[in-house]
Amino acid sequence: MMSMMYQAYQNHMDLTAPWRTGAAAALKYLNLVPQGAADRVYGRLAAALELISRSALTYARPDYAIGSVSAGNREYQVTEEVAYATPFGSLLHFRKVDGPEQPRLLLVAPMSGHFATLLRGTVKTLLQDHDVYITDWHNPRDIPRKEGRFGLEDYTDHLIDFLGQLGPRAHMVAICQPSVSALAAAAVMSEDNHPARPASLTLMAGPIDTRILPTKVNEFAKSKPIKWFEDNLINYVPMQCKGALRQVYPGFVQLTAFVSMNLERHIKQHIDLADHLAKGETAKAEVIKTFYDEYFAVMDLPAEFYIETVRDVFQEHLLPQGMLMHRGRPVNPAAIRRMGLMTVEGEKDDICSIGQTLAAQDLCTGVRTYRKVHHMQAGVGHYGVFSGKRWNNEIYPLLRDFVHVNS
């Protein structure tokens, strides 16, 4: 029974916090000391103090740090504004000060152990030609139990509510895991003739039908009964937190799984970090530090959302079989009409393989063929679909044109 492991972990982190605080203070002082003949000694000591001070996860969302963006031939200041919020998430607007009128776009971020700030680069690219909003999910460990549960249906409801805030003719782009909820929200809103149903829907590397070319991630999800996931991965939020006793899939457990998949690489990176610091190679060290500042910022998942996603999406494949329900009614993708549909996949994606996202095209029989677009990007893995050079130079221009045609 792992239910109290999170509490034990938090107690350990609290007990060792003075060591990290002390190391950070010593490092700050050391950086003020003039260095000379003993540069190498100082460098090694600084490296040791840096690694000690960084030996913990953080549960606070990092900053998006998008101060400005180029659009057309101008540079615009960008401000972050919470347009709407619930206890579980904010609709965050990246407003370009005095910017031109551009298509409104809701970027749907995964709820998968990291904060929506992982899509910082995606947001910055989209801001060139769009008025961008993002689903900025809150950490469940900071949400009191009195606020209730948050399951797969609640996620879909949030997308419907957020689109309602954006108003008619907005566009929705879902990254990875939430593609199922995004498609469900579009179907429900279309069936209801909702005035704020999106003008276009883009699904990027999403698990619409994981029966197609199953990946190791898909196989693991089906290798155990759902009760195994409940018994072995669900913990209670520690008593020190606002969300005390809320059931979650803890971020530190998820991160342990991620790290173990590439353990040698992560160990080497930290050895390299220490080496760069010891040699005074601050620019190289900063690249590694920036990556791990984001990577080690983790958020928990609500237990209901995690368990329902594993069961409904990865084990029982309810959506592609026409069996997914939302608030007691069937989710019917065929009801989607007068909406553009774009699907994007990566050739080397080992999390969501080729064909799994494309499956949405066959489900949405009500969308006219000329309004459907599919793109398979050669040479990229999962993250390359929405970040990096190929995303910026090859995928984004297609998405931009698709959105503008459907505006």
mmCIF file of C-alpha atoms in Angstrom:
data_model
loop_
_atom_site.group_PDB
_atom_site.id
_atom_site.type_symbol
_atom_site.label_atom_id
_atom_site.label_comp_id
_atom_site.label_asym_id
_atom_site.label_seq_id
_atom_site.Cartn_x
_atom_site.Cartn_y
_atom_site.Cartn_z
ATOM 1 C CA MET A 1 0.000 0.000 0.000
ATOM 2 C CA MET A 2 1.599 3.236 -1.194
ATOM 3 C CA SER A 3 -1.034 5.689 0.014
ATOM 4 C CA MET A 4 1.207 7.302 2.673
ATOM 5 C CA MET A 5 4.408 7.339 0.599
ATOM 6 C CA TYR A 6 3.751 10.923 -0.457
ATOM 7 C CA GLN A 7 3.520 11.995 3.191
ATOM 8 C CA ALA A 8 6.836 10.268 3.967
ATOM 9 C CA TYR A 9 8.443 11.899 0.931
ATOM 10 C CA GLN A 10 7.203 15.362 1.951
ATOM 11 C CA ASN A 11 8.450 14.857 5.517
ATOM 12 C CA HIS A 12 11.896 13.956 4.166
ATOM 13 C CA MET A 13 11.934 17.034 1.917
ATOM 14 C CA ASP A 14 10.978 19.280 4.830
ATOM 15 C CA LEU A 15 13.674 17.779 7.063
ATOM 16 C CA THR A 16 16.410 18.218 4.462
ATOM 17 C CA ALA A 17 15.310 21.715 3.385
ATOM 18 C CA PRO A 18 17.815 23.475 5.736
ATOM 19 C CA TRP A 19 20.689 21.708 3.944
ATOM 20 C CA ARG A 20 19.548 23.021 0.585
ATOM 21 C CA THR A 21 18.903 26.496 1.950
ATOM 22 C CA GLY A 22 22.328 26.527 3.588
ATOM 23 C CA ALA A 23 24.028 25.377 0.393
ATOM 24 C CA ALA A 24 22.258 28.095 -1.627
ATOM 25 C CA ALA A 25 23.320 30.763 0.910
ATOM 26 C CA ALA A 26 26.931 29.517 0.922
ATOM 27 C CA LEU A 27 26.983 29.526 -2.872
ATOM 28 C CA LYS A 28 25.726 33.117 -2.937
ATOM 29 C CA TYR A 29 28.519 34.128 -0.534
ATOM 30 C CA LEU A 30 31.143 32.158 -2.457
ATOM 31 C CA ASN A 31 30.276 34.004 -5.654
ATOM 32 C CA LEU A 32 31.232 37.276 -3.926
ATOM 33 C CA VAL A 33 34.710 36.056 -2.972
ATOM 34 C CA PRO A 34 37.524 37.218 -5.339
ATOM 35 C CA GLN A 35 39.080 34.214 -7.031
ATOM 36 C CA GLY A 36 42.709 33.758 -7.926
ATOM 37 C CA ALA A 37 45.111 30.875 -7.500
ATOM 38 C CA ALA A 38 42.445 28.746 -5.881
ATOM 39 C CA ASP A 39 40.015 29.004 -8.822
ATOM 40 C CA ARG A 40 39.768 25.221 -9.203
ATOM 41 C CA VAL A 41 39.048 24.724 -5.509
ATOM 42 C CA TYR A 42 36.364 27.410 -5.615
ATOM 43 C CA GLY A 43 34.928 25.894 -8.784
ATOM 44 C CA ARG A 44 34.605 22.418 -7.300
ATOM 45 C CA LEU A 45 33.099 23.780 -4.090
ATOM 46 C CA ALA A 46 30.654 25.922 -6.051
ATOM 47 C CA ALA A 47 29.643 22.906 -8.144
ATOM 48 C CA ALA A 48 29.012 20.816 -5.016
ATOM 49 C CA LEU A 49 26.938 23.565 -3.385
ATOM 50 C CA GLU A 50 24.938 24.080 -6.577
ATOM 51 C CA LEU A 51 24.047 20.377 -6.830
ATOM 52 C CA ILE A 52 23.051 20.227 -3.142
ATOM 53 C CA SER A 53 20.862 23.327 -3.428
ATOM 54 C CA ARG A 54 19.112 21.858 -6.497
ATOM 55 C CA SER A 55 18.471 18.398 -5.014
ATOM 56 C CA ALA A 56 14.707 18.800 -4.697
ATOM 57 C CA LEU A 57 11.621 19.086 -6.857
ATOM 58 C CA THR A 58 9.474 22.189 -6.932
ATOM 59 C CA TYR A 59 5.687 22.181 -6.980
ATOM 60 C CA ALA A 60 5.273 25.800 -8.082
ATOM 61 C CA ARG A 61 4.575 26.686 -11.706
ATOM 62 C CA PRO A 62 7.593 28.308 -13.400
ATOM 63 C CA ASP A 63 7.090 31.618 -15.209
ATOM 64 C CA TYR A 64 6.194 31.643 -18.891
ATOM 65 C CA ALA A 65 8.647 34.552 -19.257
ATOM 66 C CA ILE A 66 7.282 35.704 -22.610
ATOM 67 C CA GLY A 67 7.946 39.437 -22.353
ATOM 68 C CA SER A 68 7.550 40.294 -26.024
ATOM 69 C CA VAL A 69 6.946 38.737 -29.413
ATOM 70 C CA SER A 70 7.534 39.726 -33.039
ATOM 71 C CA ALA A 71 4.394 39.891 -35.183
ATOM 72 C CA GLY A 72 4.744 41.127 -38.723
ATOM 73 C CA ASN A 73 7.430 43.794 -38.688
ATOM 74 C CA ARG A 74 6.795 44.905 -35.121
ATOM 75 C CA GLU A 75 7.758 43.840 -31.612
ATOM 76 C CA TYR A 76 4.852 43.734 -29.161
ATOM 77 C CA GLN A 77 4.963 43.634 -25.373
ATOM 78 C CA VAL A 78 3.116 40.584 -23.993
ATOM 79 C CA THR A 79 1.210 40.594 -20.714
ATOM 80 C CA GLU A 80 -0.387 37.599 -18.967
ATOM 81 C CA GLU A 81 -3.994 38.029 -17.879
ATOM 82 C CA VAL A 82 -6.277 35.486 -16.213
ATOM 83 C CA ALA A 83 -9.422 35.756 -18.314
ATOM 84 C CA TYR A 84 -11.373 33.195 -16.274
ATOM 85 C CA ALA A 85 -10.557 30.750 -13.494
ATOM 86 C CA THR A 86 -11.910 27.781 -11.570
ATOM 87 C CA PRO A 87 -10.265 26.062 -8.591
ATOM 88 C CA PHE A 88 -8.651 23.600 -11.024
ATOM 89 C CA GLY A 89 -7.417 25.805 -13.838
ATOM 90 C CA SER A 90 -7.086 29.266 -15.309
ATOM 91 C CA LEU A 91 -7.813 30.477 -18.811
ATOM 92 C CA LEU A 92 -4.609 32.466 -19.272
ATOM 93 C CA HIS A 93 -4.479 35.118 -21.999
ATOM 94 C CA PHE A 94 -1.183 36.240 -23.540
ATOM 95 C CA ARG A 95 -2.255 39.727 -24.582
ATOM 96 C CA LYS A 96 -0.157 41.635 -27.083
ATOM 97 C CA VAL A 97 -0.227 45.279 -25.981
ATOM 98 C CA ASP A 98 -1.676 47.371 -28.842
ATOM 99 C CA GLY A 99 -1.466 44.281 -31.046
ATOM 100 C CA PRO A 100 -3.485 43.715 -34.241
ATOM 101 C CA GLU A 101 -6.725 41.735 -34.284
ATOM 102 C CA GLN A 102 -5.857 38.094 -34.913
ATOM 103 C CA PRO A 103 -7.688 34.727 -34.696
ATOM 104 C CA ARG A 104 -8.404 33.722 -31.085
ATOM 105 C CA LEU A 105 -6.816 30.357 -30.254
ATOM 106 C CA LEU A 106 -7.152 28.115 -27.202
ATOM 107 C CA LEU A 107 -4.053 25.985 -26.641
ATOM 108 C CA VAL A 108 -5.057 22.917 -24.608
ATOM 109 C CA ALA A 109 -2.159 21.757 -22.442
ATOM 110 C CA PRO A 110 -1.769 18.196 -21.134
ATOM 111 C CA MET A 111 -2.409 17.445 -17.487
ATOM 112 C CA SER A 112 0.470 14.993 -17.260
ATOM 113 C CA GLY A 113 2.833 15.693 -14.396
ATOM 114 C CA HIS A 114 4.344 18.944 -15.644
ATOM 115 C CA PHE A 115 2.935 22.448 -15.820
ATOM 116 C CA ALA A 116 1.566 24.059 -18.977
ATOM 117 C CA THR A 117 4.790 26.110 -19.090
ATOM 118 C CA LEU A 118 6.330 23.154 -20.947
ATOM 119 C CA LEU A 119 4.496 24.660 -23.942
ATOM 120 C CA ARG A 120 6.240 28.028 -23.541
ATOM 121 C CA GLY A 121 7.959 27.698 -26.930
ATOM 122 C CA THR A 122 4.715 26.586 -28.594
ATOM 123 C CA VAL A 123 2.933 29.636 -27.190
ATOM 124 C CA LYS A 124 5.652 32.018 -28.347
ATOM 125 C CA THR A 125 5.489 30.656 -31.893
ATOM 126 C CA LEU A 126 1.672 30.789 -32.015
ATOM 127 C CA LEU A 127 1.691 34.386 -30.753
ATOM 128 C CA GLN A 128 3.189 35.602 -34.013
ATOM 129 C CA ASP A 129 -0.130 35.225 -35.829
ATOM 130 C CA HIS A 130 -2.764 34.471 -33.176
ATOM 131 C CA ASP A 131 -4.435 35.838 -30.052
ATOM 132 C CA VAL A 132 -3.383 33.001 -27.725
ATOM 133 C CA TYR A 133 -5.041 31.598 -24.590
ATOM 134 C CA ILE A 134 -3.862 28.492 -22.695
ATOM 135 C CA THR A 135 -5.352 26.033 -20.197
ATOM 136 C CA ASP A 136 -3.115 26.778 -17.204
ATOM 137 C CA TRP A 137 -3.894 23.846 -14.899
ATOM 138 C CA HIS A 138 -3.464 24.239 -11.126
ATOM 139 C CA ASN A 139 -1.569 21.787 -8.937
ATOM 140 C CA PRO A 140 -4.072 19.514 -7.097
ATOM 141 C CA ARG A 141 -1.886 19.488 -3.975
ATOM 142 C CA ASP A 142 -2.800 23.171 -3.596
ATOM 143 C CA ILE A 143 -6.568 22.666 -4.117
ATOM 144 C CA PRO A 144 -8.609 21.996 -0.929
ATOM 145 C CA ARG A 145 -10.680 18.798 -0.915
ATOM 146 C CA LYS A 146 -13.864 20.851 -0.466
ATOM 147 C CA GLU A 147 -13.551 21.919 -4.125
ATOM 148 C CA GLY A 148 -14.552 18.371 -5.109
ATOM 149 C CA ARG A 149 -13.308 15.899 -7.690
ATOM 150 C CA PHE A 150 -11.754 16.471 -11.106
ATOM 151 C CA GLY A 151 -12.228 13.678 -13.617
ATOM 152 C CA LEU A 152 -12.136 13.275 -17.380
ATOM 153 C CA GLU A 153 -15.633 14.774 -17.760
ATOM 154 C CA ASP A 154 -14.595 17.782 -15.670
ATOM 155 C CA TYR A 155 -11.644 18.341 -18.001
ATOM 156 C CA THR A 156 -14.012 18.335 -20.998
ATOM 157 C CA ASP A 157 -16.406 20.701 -19.186
ATOM 158 C CA HIS A 158 -13.508 23.103 -18.603
ATOM 159 C CA LEU A 159 -12.756 23.202 -22.335
ATOM 160 C CA ILE A 160 -16.417 23.958 -23.097
ATOM 161 C CA ASP A 161 -16.439 26.718 -20.453
ATOM 162 C CA PHE A 162 -13.138 28.184 -21.670
ATOM 163 C CA LEU A 163 -14.358 28.274 -25.285
ATOM 164 C CA GLY A 164 -17.515 29.953 -24.022
ATOM 165 C CA GLN A 165 -15.344 32.687 -22.553
ATOM 166 C CA LEU A 166 -13.524 33.148 -25.878
ATOM 167 C CA GLY A 167 -16.785 33.456 -27.791
ATOM 168 C CA PRO A 168 -17.728 32.448 -31.368
ATOM 169 C CA ARG A 169 -15.203 31.518 -34.078
ATOM 170 C CA ALA A 170 -12.252 30.738 -31.811
ATOM 171 C CA HIS A 171 -9.879 27.871 -32.633
ATOM 172 C CA MET A 172 -8.768 24.976 -30.419
ATOM 173 C CA VAL A 173 -5.372 23.250 -30.568
ATOM 174 C CA ALA A 174 -4.865 20.240 -28.262
ATOM 175 C CA ILE A 175 -1.428 18.828 -27.493
ATOM 176 C CA CYS A 176 -1.124 15.089 -26.785
ATOM 177 C CA GLN A 177 -3.255 13.616 -23.979
ATOM 178 C CA PRO A 178 -6.178 16.134 -24.018
ATOM 179 C CA SER A 179 -6.936 15.425 -27.680
ATOM 180 C CA VAL A 180 -9.658 13.044 -26.467
ATOM 181 C CA SER A 181 -11.325 15.723 -24.328
ATOM 182 C CA ALA A 182 -10.903 18.340 -27.064
ATOM 183 C CA LEU A 183 -12.653 16.101 -29.593
ATOM 184 C CA ALA A 184 -15.366 15.299 -27.034
ATOM 185 C CA ALA A 185 -15.895 19.003 -26.257
ATOM 186 C CA ALA A 186 -16.146 19.847 -29.976
ATOM 187 C CA ALA A 187 -18.659 17.020 -30.497
ATOM 188 C CA VAL A 188 -20.863 18.007 -27.541
ATOM 189 C CA MET A 189 -20.807 21.689 -28.516
ATOM 190 C CA SER A 190 -21.624 20.860 -32.148
ATOM 191 C CA GLU A 191 -24.537 18.634 -31.149
ATOM 192 C CA ASP A 192 -25.864 21.430 -28.918
ATOM 193 C CA ASN A 193 -25.285 24.047 -31.627
ATOM 194 C CA HIS A 194 -23.271 25.947 -28.998
ATOM 195 C CA PRO A 195 -22.543 29.503 -30.222
ATOM 196 C CA ALA A 196 -18.905 29.218 -29.075
ATOM 197 C CA ARG A 197 -18.146 25.882 -30.733
ATOM 198 C CA PRO A 198 -14.672 26.226 -32.295
ATOM 199 C CA ALA A 199 -14.181 27.203 -35.926
ATOM 200 C CA SER A 200 -11.373 24.675 -36.167
ATOM 201 C CA LEU A 201 -9.939 21.815 -34.128
ATOM 202 C CA THR A 202 -6.298 20.742 -34.316
ATOM 203 C CA LEU A 203 -5.159 17.532 -32.587
ATOM 204 C CA MET A 204 -1.405 17.067 -32.232
ATOM 205 C CA ALA A 205 0.141 13.699 -31.257
ATOM 206 C CA GLY A 206 -2.980 12.670 -29.333
ATOM 207 C CA PRO A 207 -4.189 9.184 -28.256
ATOM 208 C CA ILE A 208 -7.494 9.079 -30.143
ATOM 209 C CA ASP A 209 -7.182 5.327 -30.840
ATOM 210 C CA THR A 210 -4.295 3.588 -29.054
ATOM 211 C CA ARG A 211 -5.204 0.209 -30.549
ATOM 212 C CA ILE A 212 -3.263 1.349 -33.626
ATOM 213 C CA LEU A 213 0.461 0.413 -33.474
ATOM 214 C CA PRO A 214 0.577 0.360 -29.651
ATOM 215 C CA THR A 215 3.666 1.941 -28.062
ATOM 216 C CA LYS A 216 5.400 0.802 -24.860
ATOM 217 C CA VAL A 217 3.365 3.417 -22.995
ATOM 218 C CA ASN A 218 0.141 1.957 -24.402
ATOM 219 C CA GLU A 219 1.223 -1.608 -23.621
ATOM 220 C CA PHE A 220 2.064 -0.724 -20.025
ATOM 221 C CA ALA A 221 -1.378 0.847 -19.543
ATOM 222 C CA LYS A 222 -2.988 -2.442 -20.634
ATOM 223 C CA SER A 223 -0.568 -4.730 -18.781
ATOM 224 C CA LYS A 224 -2.237 -4.260 -15.381
ATOM 225 C CA PRO A 225 -5.843 -4.205 -14.170
ATOM 226 C CA ILE A 226 -7.129 -0.747 -13.244
ATOM 227 C CA LYS A 227 -7.099 -1.722 -9.553
ATOM 228 C CA TRP A 228 -3.301 -2.114 -9.755
ATOM 229 C CA PHE A 229 -2.999 1.558 -10.767
ATOM 230 C CA GLU A 230 -5.329 2.572 -7.941
ATOM 231 C CA ASP A 231 -3.445 0.540 -5.320
ATOM 232 C CA ASN A 232 0.109 1.284 -6.425
ATOM 233 C CA LEU A 233 0.147 4.803 -7.849
ATOM 234 C CA ILE A 234 -2.531 6.762 -5.986
ATOM 235 C CA ASN A 235 -1.441 8.583 -2.785
ATOM 236 C CA TYR A 236 -2.891 11.141 -0.397
ATOM 237 C CA VAL A 237 -1.635 14.735 -0.554
ATOM 238 C CA PRO A 238 0.510 15.410 2.566
ATOM 239 C CA MET A 239 -0.994 17.178 5.564
ATOM 240 C CA GLN A 240 1.340 20.164 5.086
ATOM 241 C CA CYS A 241 -0.431 21.132 1.834
ATOM 242 C CA LYS A 242 -3.655 23.032 1.123
ATOM 243 C CA GLY A 243 -5.011 19.981 -0.661
ATOM 244 C CA ALA A 244 -4.312 17.691 2.307
ATOM 245 C CA LEU A 245 -5.806 14.193 1.898
ATOM 246 C CA ARG A 246 -6.888 14.777 -1.719
ATOM 247 C CA GLN A 247 -6.099 11.611 -3.695
ATOM 248 C CA VAL A 248 -3.558 12.138 -6.470
ATOM 249 C CA TYR A 249 -1.009 10.481 -8.692
ATOM 250 C CA PRO A 250 2.005 12.327 -7.225
ATOM 251 C CA GLY A 251 4.321 14.299 -9.463
ATOM 252 C CA PHE A 252 7.433 12.860 -7.831
ATOM 253 C CA VAL A 253 6.288 9.305 -8.666
ATOM 254 C CA GLN A 254 5.642 10.302 -12.288
ATOM 255 C CA LEU A 255 9.026 12.008 -12.545
ATOM 256 C CA THR A 256 10.757 8.929 -11.132
ATOM 257 C CA ALA A 257 9.217 6.903 -13.952
ATOM 258 C CA PHE A 258 10.294 9.465 -16.570
ATOM 259 C CA VAL A 259 13.859 9.641 -15.221
ATOM 260 C CA SER A 260 14.227 5.858 -14.997
ATOM 261 C CA MET A 261 13.492 5.580 -18.738
ATOM 262 C CA ASN A 262 16.662 7.594 -19.486
ATOM 263 C CA LEU A 263 18.571 7.287 -16.220
ATOM 264 C CA GLU A 264 22.066 7.247 -17.748
ATOM 265 C CA ARG A 265 21.370 10.408 -19.723
ATOM 266 C CA HIS A 266 20.153 12.306 -16.637
ATOM 267 C CA ILE A 267 23.160 11.189 -14.569
ATOM 268 C CA LYS A 268 25.516 12.296 -17.343
ATOM 269 C CA GLN A 269 23.789 15.670 -17.573
ATOM 270 C CA HIS A 270 24.369 16.333 -13.871
ATOM 271 C CA ILE A 271 27.995 15.203 -14.108
ATOM 272 C CA ASP A 272 28.369 17.611 -17.037
ATOM 273 C CA LEU A 273 26.686 20.356 -14.996
ATOM 274 C CA ALA A 274 29.154 19.906 -12.140
ATOM 275 C CA ASP A 275 32.043 19.873 -14.618
ATOM 276 C CA HIS A 276 30.899 23.088 -16.342
ATOM 277 C CA LEU A 277 30.461 24.832 -12.995
ATOM 278 C CA ALA A 278 33.887 23.703 -11.767
ATOM 279 C CA LYS A 279 35.481 25.071 -14.951
ATOM 280 C CA GLY A 280 33.547 28.337 -14.827
ATOM 281 C CA GLU A 281 31.675 27.517 -18.069
ATOM 282 C CA THR A 282 28.574 29.385 -16.952
ATOM 283 C CA ALA A 283 26.805 29.538 -20.349
ATOM 284 C CA LYS A 284 26.958 25.744 -20.801
ATOM 285 C CA ALA A 285 25.903 25.211 -17.185
ATOM 286 C CA GLU A 286 22.961 27.580 -17.609
ATOM 287 C CA VAL A 287 21.526 25.536 -20.497
ATOM 288 C CA ILE A 288 21.405 22.410 -18.311
ATOM 289 C CA LYS A 289 20.096 24.320 -15.280
ATOM 290 C CA THR A 290 17.295 25.910 -17.320
ATOM 291 C CA PHE A 291 16.176 22.519 -18.656
ATOM 292 C CA TYR A 292 16.088 20.910 -15.199
ATOM 293 C CA ASP A 293 14.402 23.904 -13.575
ATOM 294 C CA GLU A 294 11.436 23.082 -15.829
ATOM 295 C CA TYR A 295 11.829 19.291 -15.750
ATOM 296 C CA PHE A 296 11.910 19.154 -11.936
ATOM 297 C CA ALA A 297 8.884 21.444 -11.586
ATOM 298 C CA VAL A 298 6.173 18.816 -11.195
ATOM 299 C CA MET A 299 2.461 18.813 -10.547
ATOM 300 C CA ASP A 300 0.282 16.028 -9.200
ATOM 301 C CA LEU A 301 -2.644 14.584 -11.147
ATOM 302 C CA PRO A 302 -6.110 14.264 -9.592
ATOM 303 C CA ALA A 303 -6.630 10.553 -8.940
ATOM 304 C CA GLU A 304 -10.009 10.493 -10.733
ATOM 305 C CA PHE A 305 -8.607 12.097 -13.867
ATOM 306 C CA TYR A 306 -5.624 9.754 -14.037
ATOM 307 C CA ILE A 307 -7.579 6.553 -13.394
ATOM 308 C CA GLU A 308 -10.388 7.482 -15.810
ATOM 309 C CA THR A 309 -7.861 8.397 -18.523
ATOM 310 C CA VAL A 310 -6.008 5.082 -18.149
ATOM 311 C CA ARG A 311 -9.263 3.110 -18.137
ATOM 312 C CA ASP A 312 -11.354 4.945 -20.759
ATOM 313 C CA VAL A 313 -8.627 6.024 -23.211
ATOM 314 C CA PHE A 314 -5.843 3.450 -22.948
ATOM 315 C CA GLN A 315 -7.560 0.269 -21.732
ATOM 316 C CA GLU A 316 -11.128 0.348 -23.044
ATOM 317 C CA HIS A 317 -10.707 2.685 -26.079
ATOM 318 C CA LEU A 318 -14.198 4.098 -25.556
ATOM 319 C CA LEU A 319 -13.988 7.065 -27.968
ATOM 320 C CA PRO A 320 -13.079 5.184 -31.177
ATOM 321 C CA GLN A 321 -15.649 2.491 -30.338
ATOM 322 C CA GLY A 322 -18.437 5.061 -29.961
ATOM 323 C CA MET A 323 -18.863 4.236 -26.273
ATOM 324 C CA LEU A 324 -17.455 7.351 -24.575
ATOM 325 C CA MET A 325 -20.064 9.142 -22.475
ATOM 326 C CA HIS A 326 -20.197 12.737 -21.271
ATOM 327 C CA ARG A 327 -22.655 13.606 -18.511
ATOM 328 C CA GLY A 328 -24.858 10.643 -19.399
ATOM 329 C CA ARG A 329 -24.904 11.155 -23.173
ATOM 330 C CA PRO A 330 -22.842 9.517 -25.919
ATOM 331 C CA VAL A 331 -19.979 11.531 -27.396
ATOM 332 C CA ASN A 332 -20.685 11.594 -31.121
ATOM 333 C CA PRO A 333 -17.782 12.908 -33.279
ATOM 334 C CA ALA A 334 -19.997 12.523 -36.367
ATOM 335 C CA ALA A 335 -22.017 15.493 -35.034
ATOM 336 C CA ILE A 336 -19.086 17.822 -35.769
ATOM 337 C CA ARG A 337 -19.920 19.918 -38.836
ATOM 338 C CA ARG A 338 -18.901 23.287 -40.252
ATOM 339 C CA MET A 339 -15.555 22.968 -38.488
ATOM 340 C CA GLY A 340 -12.018 22.510 -39.809
ATOM 341 C CA LEU A 341 -10.170 19.413 -38.544
ATOM 342 C CA MET A 342 -6.384 19.072 -38.585
ATOM 343 C CA THR A 343 -4.366 16.157 -37.200
ATOM 344 C CA VAL A 344 -0.591 16.151 -36.794
ATOM 345 C CA GLU A 345 1.706 13.189 -36.055
ATOM 346 C CA GLY A 346 5.456 12.619 -35.750
ATOM 347 C CA GLU A 347 7.224 9.870 -37.687
ATOM 348 C CA LYS A 348 9.370 8.809 -34.705
ATOM 349 C CA ASP A 349 6.829 9.352 -31.924
ATOM 350 C CA ASP A 350 7.323 6.555 -29.373
ATOM 351 C CA ILE A 351 4.530 7.810 -27.086
ATOM 352 C CA CYS A 352 1.694 8.283 -29.575
ATOM 353 C CA SER A 353 2.452 6.360 -32.746
ATOM 354 C CA ILE A 354 1.483 7.061 -36.357
ATOM 355 C CA GLY A 355 -2.232 6.494 -36.965
ATOM 356 C CA GLN A 356 -3.448 7.075 -33.400
ATOM 357 C CA THR A 357 -4.276 10.752 -33.979
ATOM 358 C CA LEU A 358 -5.213 10.315 -37.630
ATOM 359 C CA ALA A 359 -8.063 8.095 -36.369
ATOM 360 C CA ALA A 360 -9.997 11.282 -35.542
ATOM 361 C CA GLN A 361 -10.418 11.931 -39.273
ATOM 362 C CA ASP A 362 -12.413 8.717 -39.705
ATOM 363 C CA LEU A 363 -14.545 9.405 -36.622
ATOM 364 C CA CYS A 364 -15.546 12.898 -37.784
ATOM 365 C CA THR A 365 -17.683 11.834 -40.742
ATOM 366 C CA GLY A 366 -19.674 15.092 -40.663
ATOM 367 C CA VAL A 367 -16.647 17.230 -41.533
ATOM 368 C CA ARG A 368 -16.350 17.858 -45.272
ATOM 369 C CA THR A 369 -13.266 16.321 -46.881
ATOM 370 C CA TYR A 370 -11.978 19.700 -48.073
ATOM 371 C CA ARG A 371 -11.960 20.929 -44.455
ATOM 372 C CA LYS A 372 -9.797 18.050 -43.255
ATOM 373 C CA VAL A 373 -5.992 18.265 -43.106
ATOM 374 C CA HIS A 374 -3.508 15.632 -41.927
ATOM 375 C CA HIS A 375 0.233 16.095 -41.606
ATOM 376 C CA MET A 376 2.831 13.486 -40.705
ATOM 377 C CA GLN A 377 6.103 15.228 -39.866
ATOM 378 C CA ALA A 378 9.169 13.250 -40.927
ATOM 379 C CA GLY A 379 12.092 12.923 -38.547
ATOM 380 C CA VAL A 380 10.486 14.057 -35.279
ATOM 381 C CA GLY A 381 9.519 12.294 -32.071
ATOM 382 C CA HIS A 382 6.691 13.210 -29.704
ATOM 383 C CA TYR A 383 7.998 16.579 -28.496
ATOM 384 C CA GLY A 384 9.194 17.564 -31.967
ATOM 385 C CA VAL A 385 5.564 17.756 -33.074
ATOM 386 C CA PHE A 386 5.021 20.932 -31.017
ATOM 387 C CA SER A 387 8.518 22.239 -30.180
ATOM 388 C CA GLY A 388 11.868 22.796 -31.861
ATOM 389 C CA LYS A 389 13.010 23.720 -35.374
ATOM 390 C CA ARG A 390 10.750 21.377 -37.341
ATOM 391 C CA TRP A 391 7.700 22.623 -35.415
ATOM 392 C CA ASN A 392 8.671 26.252 -36.069
ATOM 393 C CA ASN A 393 9.690 25.867 -39.710
ATOM 394 C CA GLU A 394 7.548 23.051 -41.103
ATOM 395 C CA ILE A 395 4.533 22.260 -38.893
ATOM 396 C CA TYR A 396 3.588 25.727 -37.644
ATOM 397 C CA PRO A 397 3.231 27.322 -41.113
ATOM 398 C CA LEU A 398 0.711 24.589 -42.027
ATOM 399 C CA LEU A 399 -1.212 25.097 -38.773
ATOM 400 C CA ARG A 400 -1.177 28.882 -39.221
ATOM 401 C CA ASP A 401 -2.581 28.625 -42.746
ATOM 402 C CA PHE A 402 -5.190 26.067 -41.639
ATOM 403 C CA VAL A 403 -6.419 28.334 -38.840
ATOM 404 C CA HIS A 404 -6.561 31.418 -41.063
ATOM 405 C CA VAL A 405 -8.447 29.579 -43.832
ATOM 406 C CA ASN A 406 -11.028 28.496 -41.216
ATOM 407 C CA SER A 407 -11.332 31.996 -39.759
#
